[in-house]
Tab-separated table of C-alpha atoms in Angstrom:
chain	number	residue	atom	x	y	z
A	710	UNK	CA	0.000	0.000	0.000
A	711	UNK	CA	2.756	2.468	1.150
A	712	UNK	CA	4.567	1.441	-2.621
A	713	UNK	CA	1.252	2.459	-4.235
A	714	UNK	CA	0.533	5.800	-2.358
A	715	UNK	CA	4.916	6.618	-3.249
A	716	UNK	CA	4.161	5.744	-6.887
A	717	UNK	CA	1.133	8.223	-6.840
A	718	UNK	CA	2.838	11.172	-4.689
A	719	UNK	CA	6.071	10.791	-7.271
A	720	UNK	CA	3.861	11.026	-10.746
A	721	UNK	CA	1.966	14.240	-9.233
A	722	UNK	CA	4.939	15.393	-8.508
A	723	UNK	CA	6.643	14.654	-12.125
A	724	UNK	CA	2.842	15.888	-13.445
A	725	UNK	CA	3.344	19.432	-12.003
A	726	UNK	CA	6.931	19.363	-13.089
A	727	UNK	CA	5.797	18.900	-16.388
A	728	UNK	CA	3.319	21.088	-16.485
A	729	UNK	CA	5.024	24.402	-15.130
A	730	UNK	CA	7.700	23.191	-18.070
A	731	UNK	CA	5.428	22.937	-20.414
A	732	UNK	CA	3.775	26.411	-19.737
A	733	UNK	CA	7.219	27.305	-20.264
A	734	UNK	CA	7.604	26.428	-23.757
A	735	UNK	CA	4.072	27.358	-24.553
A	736	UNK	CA	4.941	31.086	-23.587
A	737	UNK	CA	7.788	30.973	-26.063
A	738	UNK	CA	5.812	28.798	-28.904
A	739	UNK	CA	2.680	31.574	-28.998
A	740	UNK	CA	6.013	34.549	-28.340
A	741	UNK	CA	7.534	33.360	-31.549
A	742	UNK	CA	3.875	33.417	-33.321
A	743	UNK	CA	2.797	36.908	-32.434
A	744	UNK	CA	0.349	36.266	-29.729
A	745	UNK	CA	1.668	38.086	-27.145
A	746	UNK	CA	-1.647	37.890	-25.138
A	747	UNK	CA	-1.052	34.304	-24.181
A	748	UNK	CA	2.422	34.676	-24.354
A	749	UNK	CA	2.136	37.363	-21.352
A	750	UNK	CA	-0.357	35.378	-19.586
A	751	UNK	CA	2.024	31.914	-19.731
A	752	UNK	CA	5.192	33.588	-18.909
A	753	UNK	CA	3.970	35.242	-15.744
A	754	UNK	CA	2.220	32.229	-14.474
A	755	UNK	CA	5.883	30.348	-15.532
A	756	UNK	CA	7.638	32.674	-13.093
A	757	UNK	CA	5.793	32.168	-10.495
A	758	UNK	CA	6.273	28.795	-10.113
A	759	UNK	CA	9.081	26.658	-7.804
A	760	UNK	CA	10.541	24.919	-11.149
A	761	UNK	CA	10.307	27.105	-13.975
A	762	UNK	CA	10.933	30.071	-11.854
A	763	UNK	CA	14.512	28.294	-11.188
A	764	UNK	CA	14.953	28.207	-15.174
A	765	UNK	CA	16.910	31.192	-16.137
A	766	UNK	CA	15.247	30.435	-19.498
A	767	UNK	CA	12.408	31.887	-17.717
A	768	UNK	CA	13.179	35.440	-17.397
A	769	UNK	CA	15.323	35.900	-20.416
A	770	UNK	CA	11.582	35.364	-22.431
A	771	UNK	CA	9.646	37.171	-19.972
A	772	UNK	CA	12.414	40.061	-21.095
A	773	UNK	CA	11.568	39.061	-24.450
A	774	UNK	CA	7.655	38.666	-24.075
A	775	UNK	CA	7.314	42.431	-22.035
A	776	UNK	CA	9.480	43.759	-24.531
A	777	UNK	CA	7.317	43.090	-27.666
A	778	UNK	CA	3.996	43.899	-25.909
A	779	UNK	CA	6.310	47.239	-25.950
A	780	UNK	CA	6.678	48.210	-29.089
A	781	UNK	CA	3.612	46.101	-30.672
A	782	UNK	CA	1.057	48.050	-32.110
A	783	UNK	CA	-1.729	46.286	-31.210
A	784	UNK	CA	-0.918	44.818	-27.833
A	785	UNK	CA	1.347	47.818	-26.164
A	786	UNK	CA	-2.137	49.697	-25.386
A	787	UNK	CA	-2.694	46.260	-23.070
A	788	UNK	CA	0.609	46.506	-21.760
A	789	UNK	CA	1.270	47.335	-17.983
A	790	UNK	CA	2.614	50.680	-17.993
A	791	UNK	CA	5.342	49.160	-15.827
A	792	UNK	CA	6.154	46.848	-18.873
A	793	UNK	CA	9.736	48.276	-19.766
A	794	UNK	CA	11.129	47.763	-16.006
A	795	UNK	CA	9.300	44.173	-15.848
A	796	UNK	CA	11.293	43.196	-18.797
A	797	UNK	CA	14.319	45.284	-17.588
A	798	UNK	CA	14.502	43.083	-14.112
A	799	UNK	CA	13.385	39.978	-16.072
A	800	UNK	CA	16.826	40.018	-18.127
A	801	UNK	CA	18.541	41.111	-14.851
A	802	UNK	CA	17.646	38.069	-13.161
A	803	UNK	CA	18.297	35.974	-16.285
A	804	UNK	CA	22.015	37.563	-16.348
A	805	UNK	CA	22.668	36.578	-12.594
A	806	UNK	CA	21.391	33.552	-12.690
A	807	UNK	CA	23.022	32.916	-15.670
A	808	UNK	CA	25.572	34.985	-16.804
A	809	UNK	CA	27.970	33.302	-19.618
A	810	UNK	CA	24.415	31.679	-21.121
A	811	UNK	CA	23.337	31.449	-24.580
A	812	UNK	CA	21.655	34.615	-24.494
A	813	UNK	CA	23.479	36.680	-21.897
A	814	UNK	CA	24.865	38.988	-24.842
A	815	UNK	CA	21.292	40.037	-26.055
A	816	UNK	CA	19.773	40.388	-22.293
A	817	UNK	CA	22.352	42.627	-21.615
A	818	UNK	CA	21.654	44.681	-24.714
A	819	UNK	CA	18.043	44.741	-24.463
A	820	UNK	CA	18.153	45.989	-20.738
A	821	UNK	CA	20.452	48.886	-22.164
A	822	UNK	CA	17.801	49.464	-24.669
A	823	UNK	CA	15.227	49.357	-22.145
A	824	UNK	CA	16.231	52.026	-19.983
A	825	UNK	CA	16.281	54.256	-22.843
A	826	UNK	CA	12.998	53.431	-24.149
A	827	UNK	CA	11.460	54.135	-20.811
A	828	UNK	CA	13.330	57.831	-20.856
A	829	UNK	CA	11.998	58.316	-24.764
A	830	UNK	CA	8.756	57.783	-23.231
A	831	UNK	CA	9.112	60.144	-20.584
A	832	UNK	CA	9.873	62.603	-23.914
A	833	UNK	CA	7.143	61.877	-25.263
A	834	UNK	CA	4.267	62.510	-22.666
A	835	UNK	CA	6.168	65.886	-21.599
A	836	UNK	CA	6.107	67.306	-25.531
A	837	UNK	CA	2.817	66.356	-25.311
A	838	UNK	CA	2.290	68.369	-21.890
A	839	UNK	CA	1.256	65.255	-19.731
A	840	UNK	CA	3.727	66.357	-17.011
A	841	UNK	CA	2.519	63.620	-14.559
A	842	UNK	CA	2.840	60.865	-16.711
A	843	UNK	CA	6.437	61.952	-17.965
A	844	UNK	CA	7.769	62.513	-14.504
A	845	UNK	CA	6.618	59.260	-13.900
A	846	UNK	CA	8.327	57.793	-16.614
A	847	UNK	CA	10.850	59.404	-15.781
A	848	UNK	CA	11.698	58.363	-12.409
A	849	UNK	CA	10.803	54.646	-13.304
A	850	UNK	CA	13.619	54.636	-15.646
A	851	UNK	CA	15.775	56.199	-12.849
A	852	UNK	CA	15.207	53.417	-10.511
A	853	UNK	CA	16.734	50.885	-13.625
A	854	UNK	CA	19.727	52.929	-13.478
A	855	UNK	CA	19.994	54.984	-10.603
A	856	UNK	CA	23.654	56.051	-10.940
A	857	UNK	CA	23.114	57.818	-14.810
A	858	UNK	CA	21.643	61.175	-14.563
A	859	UNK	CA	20.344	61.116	-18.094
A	860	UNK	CA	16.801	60.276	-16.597
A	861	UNK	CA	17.218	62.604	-13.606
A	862	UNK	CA	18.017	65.461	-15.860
A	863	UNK	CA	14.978	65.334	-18.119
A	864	UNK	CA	12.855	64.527	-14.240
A	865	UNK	CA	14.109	67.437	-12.731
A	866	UNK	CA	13.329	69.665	-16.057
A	867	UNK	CA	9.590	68.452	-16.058
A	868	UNK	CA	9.220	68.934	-12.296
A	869	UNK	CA	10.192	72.582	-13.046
A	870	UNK	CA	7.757	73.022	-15.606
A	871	UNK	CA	4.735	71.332	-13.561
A	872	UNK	CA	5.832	73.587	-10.327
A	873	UNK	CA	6.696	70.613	-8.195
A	874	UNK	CA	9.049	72.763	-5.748
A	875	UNK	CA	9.421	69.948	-3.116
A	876	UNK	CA	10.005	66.909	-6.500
A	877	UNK	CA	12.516	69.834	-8.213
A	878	UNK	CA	14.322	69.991	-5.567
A	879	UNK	CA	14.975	66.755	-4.621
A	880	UNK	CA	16.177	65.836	-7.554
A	881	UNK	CA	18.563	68.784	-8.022
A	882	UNK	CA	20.002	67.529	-5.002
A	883	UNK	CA	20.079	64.124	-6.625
A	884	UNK	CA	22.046	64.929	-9.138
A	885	UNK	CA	24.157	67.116	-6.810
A	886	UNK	CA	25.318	63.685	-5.377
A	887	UNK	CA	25.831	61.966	-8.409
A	888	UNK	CA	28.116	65.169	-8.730
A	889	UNK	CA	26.174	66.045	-12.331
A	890	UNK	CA	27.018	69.740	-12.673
A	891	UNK	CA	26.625	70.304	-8.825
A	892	UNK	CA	27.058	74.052	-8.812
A	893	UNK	CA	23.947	74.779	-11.605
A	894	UNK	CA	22.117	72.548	-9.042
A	895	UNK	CA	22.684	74.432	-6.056
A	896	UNK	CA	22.438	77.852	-8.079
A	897	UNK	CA	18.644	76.696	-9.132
A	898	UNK	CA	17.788	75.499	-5.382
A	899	UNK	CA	19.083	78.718	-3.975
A	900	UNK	CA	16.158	80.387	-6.487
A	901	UNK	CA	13.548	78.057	-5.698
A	902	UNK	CA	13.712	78.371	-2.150
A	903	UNK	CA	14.691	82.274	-1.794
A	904	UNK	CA	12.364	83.687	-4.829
A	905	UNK	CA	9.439	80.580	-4.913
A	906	UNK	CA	9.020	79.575	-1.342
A	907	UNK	CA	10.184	83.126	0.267
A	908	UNK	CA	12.894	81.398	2.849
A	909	UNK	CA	15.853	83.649	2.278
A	910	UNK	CA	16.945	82.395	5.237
A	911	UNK	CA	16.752	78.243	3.966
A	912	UNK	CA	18.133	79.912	0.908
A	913	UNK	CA	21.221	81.419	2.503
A	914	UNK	CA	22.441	77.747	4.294
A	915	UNK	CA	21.885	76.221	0.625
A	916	UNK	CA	24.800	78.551	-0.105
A	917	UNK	CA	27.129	78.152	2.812
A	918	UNK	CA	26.489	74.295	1.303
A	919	UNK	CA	27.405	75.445	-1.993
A	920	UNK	CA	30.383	77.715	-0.467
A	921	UNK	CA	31.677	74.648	1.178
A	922	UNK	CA	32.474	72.962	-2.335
A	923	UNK	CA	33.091	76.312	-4.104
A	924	UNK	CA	34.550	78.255	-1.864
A	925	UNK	CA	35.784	81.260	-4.626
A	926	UNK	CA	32.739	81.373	-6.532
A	927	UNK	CA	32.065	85.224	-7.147
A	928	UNK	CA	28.153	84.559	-7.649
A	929	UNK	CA	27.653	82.410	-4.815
A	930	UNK	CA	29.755	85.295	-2.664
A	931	UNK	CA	27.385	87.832	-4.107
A	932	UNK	CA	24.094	85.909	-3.279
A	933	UNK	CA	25.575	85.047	0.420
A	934	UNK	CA	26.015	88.907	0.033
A	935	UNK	CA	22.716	89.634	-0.634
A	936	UNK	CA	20.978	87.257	1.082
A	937	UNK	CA	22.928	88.385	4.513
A	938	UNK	CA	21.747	91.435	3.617
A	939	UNK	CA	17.954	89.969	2.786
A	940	UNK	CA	17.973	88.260	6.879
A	941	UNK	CA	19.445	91.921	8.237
A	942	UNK	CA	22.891	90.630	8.599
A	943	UNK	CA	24.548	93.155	5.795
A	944	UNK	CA	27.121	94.166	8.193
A	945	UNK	CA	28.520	90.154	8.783
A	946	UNK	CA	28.287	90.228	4.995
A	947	UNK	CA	30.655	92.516	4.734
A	948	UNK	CA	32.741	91.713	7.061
A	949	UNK	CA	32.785	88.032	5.942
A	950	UNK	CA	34.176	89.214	2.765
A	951	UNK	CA	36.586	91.620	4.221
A	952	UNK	CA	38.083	88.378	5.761
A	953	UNK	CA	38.236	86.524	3.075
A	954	UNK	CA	39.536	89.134	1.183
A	955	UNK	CA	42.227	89.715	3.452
A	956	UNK	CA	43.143	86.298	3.346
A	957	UNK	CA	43.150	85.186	-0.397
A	958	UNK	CA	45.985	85.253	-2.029
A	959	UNK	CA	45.081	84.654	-5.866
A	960	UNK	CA	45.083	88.383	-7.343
A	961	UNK	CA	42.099	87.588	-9.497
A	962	UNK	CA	40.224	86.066	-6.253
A	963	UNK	CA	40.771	88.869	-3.996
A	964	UNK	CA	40.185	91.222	-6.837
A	965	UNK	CA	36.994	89.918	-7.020
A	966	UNK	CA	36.164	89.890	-2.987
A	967	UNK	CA	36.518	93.771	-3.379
A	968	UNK	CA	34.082	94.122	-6.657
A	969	UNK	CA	31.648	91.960	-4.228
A	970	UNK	CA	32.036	94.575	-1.489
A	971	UNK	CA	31.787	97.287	-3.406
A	972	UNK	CA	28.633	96.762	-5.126
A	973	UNK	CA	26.962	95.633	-1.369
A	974	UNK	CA	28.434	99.082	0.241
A	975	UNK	CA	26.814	100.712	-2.988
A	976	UNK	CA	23.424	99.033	-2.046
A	977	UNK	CA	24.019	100.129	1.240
A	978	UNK	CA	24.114	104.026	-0.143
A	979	UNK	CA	27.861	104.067	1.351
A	980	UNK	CA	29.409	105.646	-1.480
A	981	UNK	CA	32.765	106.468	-0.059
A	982	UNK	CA	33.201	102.807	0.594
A	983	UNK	CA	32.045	101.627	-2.558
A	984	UNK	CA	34.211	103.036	-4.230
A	985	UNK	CA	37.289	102.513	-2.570
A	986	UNK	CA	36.407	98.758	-2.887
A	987	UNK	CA	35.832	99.056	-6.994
A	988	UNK	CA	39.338	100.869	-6.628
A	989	UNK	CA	40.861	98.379	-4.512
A	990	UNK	CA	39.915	95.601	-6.407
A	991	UNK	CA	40.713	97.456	-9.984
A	992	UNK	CA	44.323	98.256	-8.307
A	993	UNK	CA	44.515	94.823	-7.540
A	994	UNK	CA	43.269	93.208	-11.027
A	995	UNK	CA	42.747	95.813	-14.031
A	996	UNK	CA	41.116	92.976	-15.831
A	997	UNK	CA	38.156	92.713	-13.335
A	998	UNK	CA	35.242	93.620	-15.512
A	999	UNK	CA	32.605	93.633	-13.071
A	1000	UNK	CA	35.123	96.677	-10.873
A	1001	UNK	CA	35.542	98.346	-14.167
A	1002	UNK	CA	31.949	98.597	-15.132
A	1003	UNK	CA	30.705	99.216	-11.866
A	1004	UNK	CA	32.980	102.378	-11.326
A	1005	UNK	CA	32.127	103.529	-13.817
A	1006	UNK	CA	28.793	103.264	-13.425
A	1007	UNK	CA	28.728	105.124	-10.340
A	1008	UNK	CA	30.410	108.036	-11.491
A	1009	UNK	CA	27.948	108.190	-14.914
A	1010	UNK	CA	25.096	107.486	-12.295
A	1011	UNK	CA	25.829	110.669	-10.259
A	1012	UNK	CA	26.353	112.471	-13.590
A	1013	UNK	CA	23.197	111.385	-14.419
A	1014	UNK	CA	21.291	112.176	-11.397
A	1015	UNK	CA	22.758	115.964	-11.811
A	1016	UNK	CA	21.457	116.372	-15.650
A	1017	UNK	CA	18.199	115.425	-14.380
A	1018	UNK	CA	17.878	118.080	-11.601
A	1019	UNK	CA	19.096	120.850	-14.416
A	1020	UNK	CA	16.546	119.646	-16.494
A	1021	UNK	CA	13.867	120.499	-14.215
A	1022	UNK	CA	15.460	124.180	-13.294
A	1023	UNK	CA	13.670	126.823	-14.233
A	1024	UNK	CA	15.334	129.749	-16.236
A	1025	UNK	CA	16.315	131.691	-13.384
A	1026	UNK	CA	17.978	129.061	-10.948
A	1027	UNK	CA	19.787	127.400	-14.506
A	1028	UNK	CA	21.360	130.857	-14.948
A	1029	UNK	CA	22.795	130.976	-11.546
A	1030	UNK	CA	23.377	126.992	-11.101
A	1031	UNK	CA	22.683	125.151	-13.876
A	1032	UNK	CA	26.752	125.620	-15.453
A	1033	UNK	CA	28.091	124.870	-12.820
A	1034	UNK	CA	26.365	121.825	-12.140
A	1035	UNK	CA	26.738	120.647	-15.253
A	1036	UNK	CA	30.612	120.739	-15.725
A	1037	UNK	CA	30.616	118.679	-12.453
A	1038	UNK	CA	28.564	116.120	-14.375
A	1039	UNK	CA	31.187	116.421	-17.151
A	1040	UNK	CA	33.653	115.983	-14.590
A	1041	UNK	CA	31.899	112.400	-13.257
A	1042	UNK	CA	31.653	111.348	-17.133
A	1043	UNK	CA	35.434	111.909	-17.790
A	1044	UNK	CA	36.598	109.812	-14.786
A	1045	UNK	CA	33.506	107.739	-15.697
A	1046	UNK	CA	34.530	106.562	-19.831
A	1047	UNK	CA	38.391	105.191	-18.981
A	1048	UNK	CA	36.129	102.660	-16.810
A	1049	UNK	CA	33.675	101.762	-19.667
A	1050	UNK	CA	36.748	101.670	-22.154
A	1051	UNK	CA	38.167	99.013	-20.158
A	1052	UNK	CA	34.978	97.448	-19.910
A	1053	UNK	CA	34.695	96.866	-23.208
A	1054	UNK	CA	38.164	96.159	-24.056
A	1055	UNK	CA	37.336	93.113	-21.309
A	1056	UNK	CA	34.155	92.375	-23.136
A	1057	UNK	CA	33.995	93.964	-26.821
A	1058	UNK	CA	30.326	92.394	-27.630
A	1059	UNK	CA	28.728	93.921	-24.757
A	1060	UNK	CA	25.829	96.197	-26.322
A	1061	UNK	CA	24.951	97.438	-22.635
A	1062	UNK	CA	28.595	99.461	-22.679
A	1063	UNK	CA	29.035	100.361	-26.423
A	1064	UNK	CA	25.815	102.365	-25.581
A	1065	UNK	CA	26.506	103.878	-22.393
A	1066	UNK	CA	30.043	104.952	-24.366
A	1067	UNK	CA	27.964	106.251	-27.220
A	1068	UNK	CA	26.145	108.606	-24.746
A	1069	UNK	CA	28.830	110.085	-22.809
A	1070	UNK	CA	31.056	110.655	-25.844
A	1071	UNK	CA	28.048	112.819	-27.173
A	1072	UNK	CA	27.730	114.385	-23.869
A	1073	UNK	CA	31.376	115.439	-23.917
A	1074	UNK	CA	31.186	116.699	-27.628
A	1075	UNK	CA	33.296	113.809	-28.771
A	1076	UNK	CA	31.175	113.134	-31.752
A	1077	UNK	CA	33.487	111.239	-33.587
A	1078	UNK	CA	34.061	108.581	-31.145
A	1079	UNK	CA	30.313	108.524	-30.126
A	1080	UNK	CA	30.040	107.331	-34.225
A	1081	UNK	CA	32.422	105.457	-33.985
A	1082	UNK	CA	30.513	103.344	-31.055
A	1083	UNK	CA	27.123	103.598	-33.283
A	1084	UNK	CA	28.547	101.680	-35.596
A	1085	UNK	CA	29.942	99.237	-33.453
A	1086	UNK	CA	26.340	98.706	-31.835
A	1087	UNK	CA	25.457	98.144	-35.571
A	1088	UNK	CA	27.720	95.636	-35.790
A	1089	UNK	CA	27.201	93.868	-32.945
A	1090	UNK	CA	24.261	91.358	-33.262
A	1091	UNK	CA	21.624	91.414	-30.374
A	1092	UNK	CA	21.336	88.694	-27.669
């Protein structure tokens, strides 16, 4: 009796054997014949059982299977939208469990071309503004290969463009630790939180971060600048570059510590100061463009600011002040253009200073060279 009941148990179990095999090879029979329906339905009941789950034969065609409902026509619009990464971890099981096997070459290709086809996706459905479904995509082909930023990149884009503040901003800081252009990163965090969520103050430790790891940027200085000034702490701003000024050693560095200064004691309505800063850091570095322009635009601001109180004199008061006033704003202009002309020396497509040239050649009577700048403006194609 106890034979019999062995003899039973053993062709059950040689039955079911059988059977999960043979849903196996039915999966790949109705694969290979287009019907990718069945195919589907065989595979995934093939991988879920003891013995053809242990088949690495298994998961290289459920790779294959979830890849065709992909890019069929007719059966990709019954195709999990999770297809690409079932196929993706299909051929990753297939390669560990068996990875010098007959097809290990094209699993490893077709999981390249996976990931990729999962990001195209994500193209897709943002050109066509479904923002959700993109970022989705997206972040689904992230999670296949979480160490290339190619898929962060176009996430962190579309998370912009939906307003996603809290999804943008993780994934700038993502890509800050993958070390993908970490300063453009930072630079677009510091915005997000100062100008979109109104935290100067969350803003301003984003760029001591930042500071840490680029310690001699000049626009991370200025927005620490600013933003020190933004929390009511203009005079540790100063002071903090002051210090560092005092301490760099690279000319073109310190040089532009001073330019920094300058323009926050300018902001500050300290004049004096400001300019001995722009002077400082000009006598330090002649090539600082920012010192140069800003000089000079302080002395062609104050020239300014006196043309337009002669404008509004009346006959009487221009008779007894107006000259006067008005070779003091000559004055500013003349220590004002040797600034400018620098300026543009530093940066000869720069519209903004051909112009301001132009202007106070003309109001100086220098015709000639203010022509001279027209036609440089002409030349010089718009931005």
């Amino acid at each position: 009796m106890k034979k019999v009941v062995l003899t039973v148990v053993a062709g059950l179990a040689m039955h079911v054997t059988f059977a999960q095999k043979a849903e196996l090879t039915s999966a790949i029979l109705d694969f290979r014949n287009g019907k990718l329906d069945k195919a589907k339905t065989e595979i995934d009941n093939a991988s879920k059982h003891e013995k053809s789950a242990a088949m690495s034969k298994t998961w290289f065609y459920r790779g294959e299977i979830y890849s065709a409902l992909i890019d069929n026509p007719v059966y990709k619009k019954n195709a999990p939208a999770d297809a690409p990464k079932i196929a993706y971890d299909a051929y990753a099981k297939y390669l560990s469990m068996d990875p010098k096997g007959e097809f290990a070459k094209t699993a490893a290709e077709k999981q390249k071309n996976l990931y990729f086809v999962i990001v195209n996706q994500g193209v897709n459905e943002h050109n066509a503004k479904e923002y959700d479904k993109a970022l989705a995509s997206f972040m689904q082909a992230a999670s296949i290969k979480p160490q290339d930023t190619t898929a962060y990149v176009y996430a962190v884009n579309t998370a912009g463009v939906k307003e996603d503040l809290a999804k943008e901003k993780e994934l700038h800081r993502k890509l800050i630790e993958l070390n993908h252009q970490p300063l453009e990163h930072y630079i677009r965090m510091i915005y997000i939180t100062d100008v979109k969520e109104k935290n100067p103050e969350g803003a301003l430790k984003l760029v001591q971060e930042a500071l840490t790891k680029y310690p001699s940027d000049k626009d991370l200085l200025r927005e620490e600048a600013r933003l020190y000034l933004d929390t009511g702490k203009g005079k540790e701003a100063i002071a903090k570059l002051e210090n560092a000024a005092n301490a760099e050693t690279d000319p073109k560095l310190k040089s532009n510590y001073y330019a920094i200064i300058g323009n926050l004691q300018e902001k500050n309505k300290n004049a004096d100061a400001a300019v001995a800063a722009y002077k400082k850091a000009i006598e330090i570095d002649a090539n600082n463009y920012e010192a140069q322009y800003n000089l000079g635009a302080y002395y062609n601001n104050k020239a300014a600011d006196i043309y337009v109180r002669t404008n509004k004199m009346d006959f009487a008061t221009y008779q007894k002040q107006g000259k006067k006033l008005e070779d003091q704003a000559k004055g500013l202009i003349l220590q004002a253009v040797p600034h400018f002309e620098t300026a543009l020396k530093l940066q000869p497509t720069d519209r903004s200073t051909m112009q301001t040239l132009s202007q106070m050649y003309a109001k100086l009577g220098r015709n000639a060279d203010a022509e001279r700048m027209n036609k440089m403006l002409d030349a010089t194609p718009k931005k």
